Short mmCIF file of C-alpha atoms in Angstrom, two decimals:
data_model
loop_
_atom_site.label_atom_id
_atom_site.label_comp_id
_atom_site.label_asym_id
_atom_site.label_seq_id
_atom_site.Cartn_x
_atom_site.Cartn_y
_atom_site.Cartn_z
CA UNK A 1 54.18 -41.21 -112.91
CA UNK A 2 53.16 -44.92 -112.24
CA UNK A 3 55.47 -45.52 -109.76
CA UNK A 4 56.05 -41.81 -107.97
CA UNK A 5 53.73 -40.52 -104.89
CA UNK A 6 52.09 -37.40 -106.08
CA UNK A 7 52.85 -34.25 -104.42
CA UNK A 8 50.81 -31.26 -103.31
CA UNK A 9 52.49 -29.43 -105.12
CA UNK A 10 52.28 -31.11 -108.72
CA UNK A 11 48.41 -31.32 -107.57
CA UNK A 12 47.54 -27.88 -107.53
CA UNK A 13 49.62 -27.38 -110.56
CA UNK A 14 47.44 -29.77 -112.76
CA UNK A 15 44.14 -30.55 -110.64
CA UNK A 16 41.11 -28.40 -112.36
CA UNK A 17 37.39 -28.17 -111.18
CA UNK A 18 36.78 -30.15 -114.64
CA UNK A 19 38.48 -33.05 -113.60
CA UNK A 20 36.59 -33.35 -110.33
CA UNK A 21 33.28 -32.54 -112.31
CA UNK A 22 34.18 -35.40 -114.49
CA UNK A 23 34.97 -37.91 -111.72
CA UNK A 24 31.96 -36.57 -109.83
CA UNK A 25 29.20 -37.15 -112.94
CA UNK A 26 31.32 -40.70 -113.73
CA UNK A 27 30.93 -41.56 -110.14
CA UNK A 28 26.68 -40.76 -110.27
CA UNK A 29 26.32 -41.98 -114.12
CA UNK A 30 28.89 -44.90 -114.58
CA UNK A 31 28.35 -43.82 -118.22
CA UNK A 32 30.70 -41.52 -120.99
CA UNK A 33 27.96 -40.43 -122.71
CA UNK A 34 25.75 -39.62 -120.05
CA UNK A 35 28.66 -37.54 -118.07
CA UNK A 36 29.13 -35.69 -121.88
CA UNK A 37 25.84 -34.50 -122.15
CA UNK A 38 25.88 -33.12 -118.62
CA UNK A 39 29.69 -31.55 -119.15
CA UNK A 40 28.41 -30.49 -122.79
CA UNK A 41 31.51 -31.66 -124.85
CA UNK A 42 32.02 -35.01 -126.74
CA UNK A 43 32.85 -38.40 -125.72
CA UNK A 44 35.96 -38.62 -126.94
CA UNK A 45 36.90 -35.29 -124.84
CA UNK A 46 35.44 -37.27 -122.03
CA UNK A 47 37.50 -40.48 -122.27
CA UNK A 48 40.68 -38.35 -123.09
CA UNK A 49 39.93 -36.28 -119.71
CA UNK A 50 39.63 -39.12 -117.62
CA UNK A 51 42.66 -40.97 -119.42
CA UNK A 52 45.29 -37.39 -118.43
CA UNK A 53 43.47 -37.36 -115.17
CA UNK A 54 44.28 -41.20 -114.36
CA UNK A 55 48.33 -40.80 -116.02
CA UNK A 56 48.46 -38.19 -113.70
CA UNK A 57 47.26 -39.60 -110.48
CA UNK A 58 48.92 -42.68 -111.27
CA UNK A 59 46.72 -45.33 -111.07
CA UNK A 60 43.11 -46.13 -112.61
CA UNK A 61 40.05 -44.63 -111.24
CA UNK A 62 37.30 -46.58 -113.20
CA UNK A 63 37.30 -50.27 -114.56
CA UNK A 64 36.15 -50.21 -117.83
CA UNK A 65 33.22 -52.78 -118.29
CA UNK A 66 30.77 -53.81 -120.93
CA UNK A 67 27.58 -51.63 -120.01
CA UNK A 68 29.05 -49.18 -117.86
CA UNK A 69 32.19 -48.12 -115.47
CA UNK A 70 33.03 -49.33 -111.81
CA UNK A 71 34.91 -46.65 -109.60
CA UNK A 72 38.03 -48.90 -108.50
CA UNK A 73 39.33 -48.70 -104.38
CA UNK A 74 41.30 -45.29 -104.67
CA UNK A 75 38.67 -44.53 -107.40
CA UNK A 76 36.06 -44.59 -104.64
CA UNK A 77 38.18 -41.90 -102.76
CA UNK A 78 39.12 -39.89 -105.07
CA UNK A 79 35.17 -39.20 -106.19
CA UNK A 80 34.20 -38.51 -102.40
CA UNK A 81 37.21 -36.05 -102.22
CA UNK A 82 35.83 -34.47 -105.80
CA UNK A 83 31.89 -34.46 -104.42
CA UNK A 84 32.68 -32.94 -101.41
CA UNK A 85 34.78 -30.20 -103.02
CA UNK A 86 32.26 -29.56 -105.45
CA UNK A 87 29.61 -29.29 -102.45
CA UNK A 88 32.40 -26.21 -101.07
CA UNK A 89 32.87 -25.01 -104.15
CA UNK A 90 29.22 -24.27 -104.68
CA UNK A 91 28.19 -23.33 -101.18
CA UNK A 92 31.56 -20.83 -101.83
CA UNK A 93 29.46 -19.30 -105.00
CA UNK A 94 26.31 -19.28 -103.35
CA UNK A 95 27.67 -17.20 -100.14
CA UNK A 96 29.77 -14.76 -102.65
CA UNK A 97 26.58 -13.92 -104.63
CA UNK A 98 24.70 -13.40 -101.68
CA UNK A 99 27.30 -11.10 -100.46
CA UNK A 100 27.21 -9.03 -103.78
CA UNK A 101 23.53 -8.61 -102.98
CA UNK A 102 24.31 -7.74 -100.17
CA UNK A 103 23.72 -10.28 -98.22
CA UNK A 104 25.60 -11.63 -94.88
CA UNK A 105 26.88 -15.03 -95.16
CA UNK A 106 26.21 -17.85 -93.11
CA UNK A 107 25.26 -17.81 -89.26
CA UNK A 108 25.42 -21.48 -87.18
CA UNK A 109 24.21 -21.90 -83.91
CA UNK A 110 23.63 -24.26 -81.07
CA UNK A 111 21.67 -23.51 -78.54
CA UNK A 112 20.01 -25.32 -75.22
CA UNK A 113 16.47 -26.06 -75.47
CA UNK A 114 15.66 -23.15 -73.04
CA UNK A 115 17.65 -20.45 -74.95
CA UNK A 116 14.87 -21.14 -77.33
CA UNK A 117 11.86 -19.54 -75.53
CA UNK A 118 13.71 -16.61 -74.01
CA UNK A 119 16.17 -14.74 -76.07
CA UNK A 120 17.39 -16.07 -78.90
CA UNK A 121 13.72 -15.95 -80.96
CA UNK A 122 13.87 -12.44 -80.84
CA UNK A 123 17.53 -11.92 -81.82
CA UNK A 124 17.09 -14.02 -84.78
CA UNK A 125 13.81 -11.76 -85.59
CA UNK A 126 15.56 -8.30 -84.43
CA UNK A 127 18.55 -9.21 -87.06
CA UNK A 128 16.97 -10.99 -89.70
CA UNK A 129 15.03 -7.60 -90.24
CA UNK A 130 18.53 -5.80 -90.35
CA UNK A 131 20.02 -8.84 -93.03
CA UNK A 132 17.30 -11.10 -94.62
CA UNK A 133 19.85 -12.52 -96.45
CA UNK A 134 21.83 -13.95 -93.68
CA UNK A 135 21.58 -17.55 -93.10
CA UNK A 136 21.18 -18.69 -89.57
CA UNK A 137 20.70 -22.68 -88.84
CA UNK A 138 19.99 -23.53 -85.42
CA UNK A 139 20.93 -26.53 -83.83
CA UNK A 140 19.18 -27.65 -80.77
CA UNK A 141 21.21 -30.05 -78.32
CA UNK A 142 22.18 -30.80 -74.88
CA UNK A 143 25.39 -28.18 -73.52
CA UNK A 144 27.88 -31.39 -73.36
CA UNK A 145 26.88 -32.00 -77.14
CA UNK A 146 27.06 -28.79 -78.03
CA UNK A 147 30.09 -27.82 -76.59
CA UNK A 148 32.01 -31.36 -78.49
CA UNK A 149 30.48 -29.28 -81.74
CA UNK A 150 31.86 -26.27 -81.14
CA UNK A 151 35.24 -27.33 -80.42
CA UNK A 152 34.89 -29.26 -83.53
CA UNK A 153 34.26 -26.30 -85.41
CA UNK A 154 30.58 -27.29 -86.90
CA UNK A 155 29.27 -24.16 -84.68
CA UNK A 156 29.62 -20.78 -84.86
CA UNK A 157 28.98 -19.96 -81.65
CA UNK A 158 26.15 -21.63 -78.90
CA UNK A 159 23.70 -20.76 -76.33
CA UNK A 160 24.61 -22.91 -73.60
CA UNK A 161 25.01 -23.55 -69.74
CA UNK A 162 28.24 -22.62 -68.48
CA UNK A 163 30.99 -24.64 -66.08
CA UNK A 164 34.26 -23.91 -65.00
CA UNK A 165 35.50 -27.07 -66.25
CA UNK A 166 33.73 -27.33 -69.78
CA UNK A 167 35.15 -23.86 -70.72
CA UNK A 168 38.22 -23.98 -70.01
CA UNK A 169 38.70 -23.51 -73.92
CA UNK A 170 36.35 -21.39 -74.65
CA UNK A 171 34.90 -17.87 -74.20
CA UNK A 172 31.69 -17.61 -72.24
CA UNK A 173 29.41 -14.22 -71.73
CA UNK A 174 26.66 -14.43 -69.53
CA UNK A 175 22.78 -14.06 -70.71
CA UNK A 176 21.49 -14.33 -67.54
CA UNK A 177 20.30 -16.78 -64.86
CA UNK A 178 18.10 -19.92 -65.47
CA UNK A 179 15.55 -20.59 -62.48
CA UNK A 180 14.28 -24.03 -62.68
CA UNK A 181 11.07 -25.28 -60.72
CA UNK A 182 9.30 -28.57 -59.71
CA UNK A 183 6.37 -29.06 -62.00
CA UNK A 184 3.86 -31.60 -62.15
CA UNK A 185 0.11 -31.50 -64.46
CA UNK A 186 -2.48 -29.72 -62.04
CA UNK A 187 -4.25 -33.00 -61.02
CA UNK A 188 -1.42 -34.64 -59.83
CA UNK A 189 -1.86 -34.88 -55.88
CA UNK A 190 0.95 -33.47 -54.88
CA UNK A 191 -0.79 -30.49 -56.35
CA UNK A 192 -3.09 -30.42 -53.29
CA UNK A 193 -0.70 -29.63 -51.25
CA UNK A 194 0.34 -26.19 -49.54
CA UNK A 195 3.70 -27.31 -48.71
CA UNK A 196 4.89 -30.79 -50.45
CA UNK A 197 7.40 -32.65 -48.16
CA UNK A 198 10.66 -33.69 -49.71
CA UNK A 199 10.51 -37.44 -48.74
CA UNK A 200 7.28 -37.13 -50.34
CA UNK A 201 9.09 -36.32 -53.94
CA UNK A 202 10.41 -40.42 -54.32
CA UNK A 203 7.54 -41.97 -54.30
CA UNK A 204 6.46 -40.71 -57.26
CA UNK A 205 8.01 -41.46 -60.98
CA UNK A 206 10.14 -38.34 -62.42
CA UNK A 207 11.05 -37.35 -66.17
CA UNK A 208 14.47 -36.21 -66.14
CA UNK A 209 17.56 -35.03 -68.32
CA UNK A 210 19.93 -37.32 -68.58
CA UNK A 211 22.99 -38.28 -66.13
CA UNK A 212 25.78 -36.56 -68.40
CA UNK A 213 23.85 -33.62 -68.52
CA UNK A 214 24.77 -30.12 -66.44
CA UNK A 215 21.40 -29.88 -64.85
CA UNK A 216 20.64 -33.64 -64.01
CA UNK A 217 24.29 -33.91 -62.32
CA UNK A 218 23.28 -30.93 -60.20
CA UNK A 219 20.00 -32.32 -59.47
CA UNK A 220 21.84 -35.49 -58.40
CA UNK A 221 23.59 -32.55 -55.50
CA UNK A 222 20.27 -31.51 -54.40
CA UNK A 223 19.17 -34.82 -53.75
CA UNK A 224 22.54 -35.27 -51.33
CA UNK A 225 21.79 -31.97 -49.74
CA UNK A 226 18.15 -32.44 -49.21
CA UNK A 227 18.55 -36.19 -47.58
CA UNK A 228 16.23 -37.11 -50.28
CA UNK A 229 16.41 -40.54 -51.97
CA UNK A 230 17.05 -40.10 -55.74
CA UNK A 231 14.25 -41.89 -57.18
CA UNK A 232 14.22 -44.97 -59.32
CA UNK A 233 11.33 -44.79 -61.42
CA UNK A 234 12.47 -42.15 -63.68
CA UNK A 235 12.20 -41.63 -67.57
CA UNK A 236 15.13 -39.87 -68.95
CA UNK A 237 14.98 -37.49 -72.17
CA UNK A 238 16.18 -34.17 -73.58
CA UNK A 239 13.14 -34.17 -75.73
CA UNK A 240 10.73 -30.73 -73.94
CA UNK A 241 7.83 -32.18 -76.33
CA UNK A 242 8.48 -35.65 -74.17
CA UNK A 243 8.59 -33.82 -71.16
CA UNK A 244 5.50 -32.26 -71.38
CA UNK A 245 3.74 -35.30 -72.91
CA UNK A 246 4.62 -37.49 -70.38
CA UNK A 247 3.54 -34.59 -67.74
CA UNK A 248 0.57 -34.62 -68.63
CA UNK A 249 -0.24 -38.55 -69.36
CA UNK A 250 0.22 -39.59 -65.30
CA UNK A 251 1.48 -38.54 -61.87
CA UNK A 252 5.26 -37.22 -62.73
CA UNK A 253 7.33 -34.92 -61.48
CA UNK A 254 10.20 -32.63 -63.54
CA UNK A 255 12.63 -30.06 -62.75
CA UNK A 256 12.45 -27.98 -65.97
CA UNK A 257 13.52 -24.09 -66.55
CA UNK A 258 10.88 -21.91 -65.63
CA UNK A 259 11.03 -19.87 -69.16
CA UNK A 260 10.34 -23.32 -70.70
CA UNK A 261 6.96 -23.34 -68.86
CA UNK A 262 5.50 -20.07 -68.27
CA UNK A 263 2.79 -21.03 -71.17
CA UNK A 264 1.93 -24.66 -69.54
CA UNK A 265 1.48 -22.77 -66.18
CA UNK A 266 -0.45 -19.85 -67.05
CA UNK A 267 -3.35 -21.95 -69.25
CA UNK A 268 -3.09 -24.19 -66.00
CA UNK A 269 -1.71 -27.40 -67.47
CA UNK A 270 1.04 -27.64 -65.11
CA UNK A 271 1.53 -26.71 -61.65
CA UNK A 272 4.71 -25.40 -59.57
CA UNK A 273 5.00 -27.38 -56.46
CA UNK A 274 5.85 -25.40 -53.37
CA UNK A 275 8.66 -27.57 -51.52
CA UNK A 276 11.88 -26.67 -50.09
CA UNK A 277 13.62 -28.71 -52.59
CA UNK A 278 15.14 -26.38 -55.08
CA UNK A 279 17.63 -26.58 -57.58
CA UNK A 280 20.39 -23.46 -57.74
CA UNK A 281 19.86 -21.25 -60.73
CA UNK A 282 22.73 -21.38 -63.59
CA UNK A 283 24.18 -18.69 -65.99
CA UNK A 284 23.33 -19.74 -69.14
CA UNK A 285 25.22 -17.39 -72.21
CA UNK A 286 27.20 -17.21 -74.94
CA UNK A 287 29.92 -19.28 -76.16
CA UNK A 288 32.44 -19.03 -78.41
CA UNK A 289 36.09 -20.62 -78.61
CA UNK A 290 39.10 -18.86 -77.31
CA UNK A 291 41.22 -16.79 -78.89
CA UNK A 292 39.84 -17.07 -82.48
CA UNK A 293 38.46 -14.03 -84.35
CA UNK A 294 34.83 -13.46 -84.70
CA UNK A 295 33.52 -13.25 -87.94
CA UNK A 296 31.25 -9.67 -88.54
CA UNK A 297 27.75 -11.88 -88.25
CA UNK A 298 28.86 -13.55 -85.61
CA UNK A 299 30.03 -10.65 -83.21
CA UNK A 300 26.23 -8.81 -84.71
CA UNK A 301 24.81 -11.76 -83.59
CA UNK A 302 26.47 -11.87 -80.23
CA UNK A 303 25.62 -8.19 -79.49
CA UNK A 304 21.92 -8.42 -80.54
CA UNK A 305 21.44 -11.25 -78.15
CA UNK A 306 22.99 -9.36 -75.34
CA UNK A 307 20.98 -6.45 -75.63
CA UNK A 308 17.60 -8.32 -75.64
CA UNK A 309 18.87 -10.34 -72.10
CA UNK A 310 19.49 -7.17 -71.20
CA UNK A 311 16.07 -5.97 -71.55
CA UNK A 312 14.85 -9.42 -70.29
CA UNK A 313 16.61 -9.52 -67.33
CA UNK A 314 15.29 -5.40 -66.56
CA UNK A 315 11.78 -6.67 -67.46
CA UNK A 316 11.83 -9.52 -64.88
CA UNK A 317 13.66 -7.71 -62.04
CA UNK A 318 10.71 -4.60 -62.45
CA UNK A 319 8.15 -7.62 -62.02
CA UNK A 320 9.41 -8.60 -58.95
CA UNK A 321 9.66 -5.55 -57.38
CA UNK A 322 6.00 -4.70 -58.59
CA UNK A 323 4.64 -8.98 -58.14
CA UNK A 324 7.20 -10.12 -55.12
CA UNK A 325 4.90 -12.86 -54.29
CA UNK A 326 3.56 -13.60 -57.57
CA UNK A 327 7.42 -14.10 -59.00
CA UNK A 328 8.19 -16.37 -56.19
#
């Protein structure tokens, strides 16, 4: 078979799990006897293995040297192709035994860093009770990002902003609205204000998202609409725990989500500032790409975090009607 391509076909007609174990333990041991032990037959089983496997394939996988073995060019790709199906195979077992426990599978989500102090806590609590078995990863990330991994497929759904333009291939279902105020620590001076002027907002240094992000870009509107010049002395992050740090070590300013600092303002650390700038609210919800079934989690999932927004959003609107001003 030296000199024919291998097919598909003749692959999955000859290719076992214990040839990629074998190239796997070669590939970590560079040693026969080691990769016996851990396969638990005898050397000369091994070396015969390998031998089939490398007539088969058609060229060698391993040079043979003195005190050990050296994974050739293609031998190199062939043992990442055998690791990471070995890493499937055995997340593949893991899932199937949790399922005969009866267990749920595997949940992954991306979310925006606001998603994480409003809703999605609570779903994750609310269904973990239902299936402790489930496992749910959460990935924290900027909407752009997180929208690049879901297309990708390394997401199982995500808790993100929404644009016409950025879903055009996905599926988006609306949480709710996501105010966002002017902040600054309670002894900046702006703080003394009643009313803080919007020329007044440049001369001070800002801590922003950055430029590619949803929120910056519509910050970068406001500015245009207010006749206010964007400022220069800005630091830029995605980081909240930055945010607030820098907050709170000098006189900066931040549009953040209010849900993101309802703590910070109610032990008095930071301040809203009253000014007629104001950034537009934004749906924020779930995504999910088009036109590809839901797996059973996933759709649980979806519907658990609905119904808590739901609540949310009855909670806050039965605030304002009782707190008008103190909601403002």
């Amino acid at each position: 078979m030296e000199n024919d391509q291998i097919t598909f076909g003749s692959v999955t007609r000859w290719l076992k799990i214990k040839h990629l174990v074998l190239v796997n333990s070669l590939a970590k041991t560079r040693n026969m006897h080691t990769t016996a032990e851990h396969m638990n037959v005898t050397q000369p089983a091994i070396s015969k293995l390998l031998r089939d496997l490398e007539v088969l394939l058609g060229f060698p996988l391993f040079e043979r040297q003195t005190r050990n073995l050296v994974l050739t060019e293609l031998g190199e790709f062939v043992a990442r192709y055998a690791r990471i199906t070995l890493e499937d195979t055995e997340s593949f077992v893991d899932q199937v035994n949790k399922l005969r426990r009866g267990g749920h599978g595997h949940l992954k989500i991306g979310t925006i860093f606001a998603a994480t102090s409003v809703v999605l806590p609570e779903a994750i609590a609310s269904i973990k009770r239902e299936r402790p078995l489930l496992s749910i990863e959460v990935i924290e990330q900027t909407s752009n990002h997180l929208l690049e991994m879901l297309e990708q497929k390394k997401l199982d759904l995500i808790i993100a902003r929404f644009t016409d333009e950025d879903c055009q291939p996905f599926e988006f279902t609306p949480l709710g609205p996501e105010p966002f105020c002017l902040v600054a620590n309670s002894a900046h001076p702006l703080c003394q204000l009643e009313v803080v002027p919007t020329e007044a907002l440049s001369e001070w240094p800002w801590v922003m998202y950055p430029f590619n992000t949803p929120i910056r870009q519509r910050m970068e509107r406001a500015f245009t609409k207010f006749k206010i010049v964007p400022p220069t002395n800005t630091v830029e992050t995605i980081s909240m725990q930055t945010f607030l740090q820098l907050l709170q070590s000098g006189p900066m300013l931040a549009m953040l989500p209010e849900s993101m600092v309802q703590s910070h303002l109610q032990n008095g650390q930071l301040q809203i500032l009253d000014t007629p700038f104001k950034v537009e609210s934004q749906d924020y919800g779930v995504i999910t790409r088009k036109d590809e079934p839901l797996s059973e989690p996933t759709r649980t999932f979806i519907a658990t975090l609905l119904e808590f927004a739901r609540q949310r959003q009855t909670a806050t609107e039965k605030k304002h009607r009782s707190h008008p001003r103190q909601s403002r």
